[in-house]
PDB file of C-alpha atoms in Angstrom:
ATOM      1  CA  PHE A   1      26.149 -54.741 -35.815  1.00 53.00           C
ATOM      2  CA  GLU A   2      27.795 -51.691 -37.214  1.00 60.00           C
ATOM      3  CA  LYS A   3      25.280 -51.370 -40.019  1.00 58.00           C
ATOM      4  CA  ILE A   4      21.669 -52.314 -40.599  1.00 62.00           C
ATOM      5  CA  PHE A   5      20.270 -51.964 -44.103  1.00 67.00           C
ATOM      6  CA  ASP A   6      23.564 -50.258 -45.038  1.00 66.00           C
ATOM      7  CA  MET A   7      22.922 -47.534 -42.456  1.00 69.00           C
ATOM      8  CA  PRO A   8      25.419 -46.876 -39.675  1.00 72.00           C
ATOM      9  CA  MET A   9      23.961 -47.711 -36.247  1.00 72.00           C
ATOM     10  CA  TYR A  10      26.734 -46.490 -33.910  1.00 74.00           C
ATOM     11  CA  TRP A  11      24.877 -43.228 -33.234  1.00 74.00           C
ATOM     12  CA  MET A  12      21.960 -44.988 -31.547  1.00 77.00           C
ATOM     13  CA  VAL A  13      23.785 -47.450 -29.288  1.00 78.00           C
ATOM     14  CA  ASP A  14      23.704 -45.179 -26.213  1.00 82.00           C
ATOM     15  CA  THR A  15      20.013 -44.405 -26.668  1.00 83.00           C
ATOM     16  CA  VAL A  16      19.035 -48.051 -27.056  1.00 81.00           C
ATOM     17  CA  ASP A  17      21.258 -49.053 -24.126  1.00 82.00           C
ATOM     18  CA  GLN A  18      19.579 -46.515 -21.839  1.00 82.00           C
ATOM     19  CA  ALA A  19      16.069 -47.515 -22.955  1.00 80.00           C
ATOM     20  CA  VAL A  20      16.754 -51.213 -22.409  1.00 79.00           C
ATOM     21  CA  ARG A  21      18.138 -50.563 -18.928  1.00 79.00           C
ATOM     22  CA  LEU A  22      15.078 -48.499 -17.968  1.00 74.00           C
ATOM     23  CA  GLU A  23      12.681 -51.118 -19.346  1.00 78.00           C
ATOM     24  CA  GLY A  24      14.448 -53.762 -17.283  1.00 83.00           C
ATOM     25  CA  ASP A  25      14.061 -51.819 -14.026  1.00 90.00           C
ATOM     26  CA  PHE A  26      10.714 -52.711 -12.488  1.00 94.00           C
ATOM     27  CA  ARG A  27      10.882 -49.709 -10.163  1.00 95.00           C
ATOM     28  CA  VAL A  28      10.497 -47.537 -13.270  1.00 92.00           C
ATOM     29  CA  GLU A  29       7.537 -49.666 -14.346  1.00 93.00           C
ATOM     30  CA  GLY A  30       5.995 -49.182 -10.892  1.00 96.00           C
ATOM     31  CA  VAL A  31       6.233 -45.415 -11.273  1.00 96.00           C
ATOM     32  CA  ASN A  32       4.692 -45.727 -14.737  1.00 94.00           C
ATOM     33  CA  ALA A  33       1.814 -47.767 -13.264  1.00 96.00           C
ATOM     34  CA  GLU A  34       1.151 -45.017 -10.719  1.00 97.00           C
ATOM     35  CA  LEU A  35       1.229 -42.362 -13.446  1.00 97.00           C
ATOM     36  CA  CYS A  36      -1.227 -44.433 -15.486  1.00 95.00           C
ATOM     37  CA  ALA A  37      -3.514 -44.803 -12.463  1.00 95.00           C
ATOM     38  CA  GLU A  38      -3.500 -41.027 -11.957  1.00 94.00           C
ATOM     39  CA  ASP A  39      -4.238 -40.469 -15.631  1.00 93.00           C
ATOM     40  CA  VAL A  40      -7.311 -42.723 -15.745  1.00 92.00           C
ATOM     41  CA  SER A  41      -8.571 -41.921 -12.240  1.00 90.00           C
ATOM     42  CA  GLY A  42     -12.204 -40.842 -12.329  1.00 85.00           C
ATOM     43  CA  ARG A  43     -12.351 -40.862 -16.111  1.00 82.00           C
ATOM     44  CA  MET A  44     -12.496 -44.495 -17.030  1.00 72.00           C
ATOM     45  CA  ALA A  45     -13.816 -47.768 -15.657  1.00 75.00           C
ATOM     46  CA  VAL A  46     -10.260 -48.992 -15.264  1.00 82.00           C
ATOM     47  CA  HIS A  47      -8.436 -50.006 -12.110  1.00 87.00           C
ATOM     48  CA  VAL A  48      -4.639 -50.032 -12.158  1.00 92.00           C
ATOM     49  CA  PRO A  49      -3.323 -52.326  -9.408  1.00 95.00           C
ATOM     50  CA  ARG A  50      -1.441 -50.549  -6.611  1.00 97.00           C
ATOM     51  CA  VAL A  51       2.297 -51.117  -6.427  1.00 98.00           C
ATOM     52  CA  ALA A  52       3.544 -52.787  -3.244  1.00 98.00           C
ATOM     53  CA  TRP A  53       6.699 -50.694  -2.922  1.00 98.00           C
ATOM     54  CA  ASP A  54       7.920 -52.550   0.153  1.00 98.00           C
ATOM     55  CA  ARG A  55       8.160 -55.710  -1.985  1.00 98.00           C
ATOM     56  CA  THR A  56       9.248 -54.143  -5.288  1.00 97.00           C
ATOM     57  CA  THR A  57      12.870 -54.068  -6.438  1.00 97.00           C
ATOM     58  CA  LYS A  58      14.749 -53.485  -9.652  1.00 93.00           C
ATOM     59  CA  ARG A  59      14.060 -57.097 -10.639  1.00 93.00           C
ATOM     60  CA  VAL A  60      10.628 -57.710  -9.043  1.00 96.00           C
ATOM     61  CA  LEU A  61       7.406 -55.715  -9.451  1.00 96.00           C
ATOM     62  CA  THR A  62       4.758 -56.611  -6.871  1.00 98.00           C
ATOM     63  CA  MET A  63       1.227 -55.309  -7.297  1.00 98.00           C
ATOM     64  CA  GLU A  64      -2.122 -55.959  -5.673  1.00 97.00           C
ATOM     65  CA  TRP A  65      -4.254 -58.807  -6.989  1.00 96.00           C
ATOM     66  CA  ILE A  66      -7.495 -57.709  -8.559  1.00 91.00           C
ATOM     67  CA  GLU A  67     -10.278 -59.670 -10.176  1.00 88.00           C
ATOM     68  CA  GLY A  68     -11.009 -58.597 -13.689  1.00 86.00           C
ATOM     69  CA  VAL A  69     -11.835 -59.521 -17.244  1.00 88.00           C
ATOM     70  CA  LYS A  70      -9.315 -59.928 -20.033  1.00 90.00           C
ATOM     71  CA  ILE A  71      -9.611 -57.365 -22.795  1.00 88.00           C
ATOM     72  CA  SER A  72     -10.027 -60.308 -25.203  1.00 93.00           C
ATOM     73  CA  ASP A  73     -13.064 -61.687 -23.279  1.00 94.00           C
ATOM     74  CA  SER A  74     -15.907 -60.103 -25.270  1.00 93.00           C
ATOM     75  CA  GLU A  75     -18.658 -61.891 -23.370  1.00 94.00           C
ATOM     76  CA  GLY A  76     -17.173 -60.971 -19.998  1.00 93.00           C
ATOM     77  CA  LEU A  77     -16.894 -57.336 -21.064  1.00 91.00           C
ATOM     78  CA  LYS A  78     -20.496 -57.315 -22.258  1.00 93.00           C
ATOM     79  CA  ALA A  79     -21.616 -58.783 -18.917  1.00 93.00           C
ATOM     80  CA  MET A  80     -19.883 -55.844 -17.204  1.00 88.00           C
ATOM     81  CA  GLY A  81     -21.759 -53.352 -19.383  1.00 88.00           C
ATOM     82  CA  PHE A  82     -19.016 -52.592 -21.916  1.00 87.00           C
ATOM     83  CA  ARG A  83     -19.492 -52.645 -25.670  1.00 88.00           C
ATOM     84  CA  PRO A  84     -16.363 -54.334 -27.062  1.00 83.00           C
ATOM     85  CA  ASP A  85     -17.570 -54.075 -30.679  1.00 79.00           C
TER      86      ASP A  85
END
C-alpha cells in the first residue's frame, strides 16, 4: 500500500511498525497495567490485577484472578453500589 485515499503512506510505515511491535509485546502491557494501577490507586473503586512477572513473557501476560462485575452488567454494578446510568 503505497497510497491510501491518494495520500502517500511511506512516511508512516516505521511509526506503525514500532507501535504494532510494542502492542504485541505483553511485557509492555504488563508495565502499562502497573502504571494504570498506580494511577487509580486510592482514587477509584477499581482493582487492576497484579502482573505475575515470573510467568509473563513477550507472548504471554499472566495476571492474578479477581472476581468482579463486567462493566456491561448494570444490575451487578447497582448491587455493588455504583450508578451505571
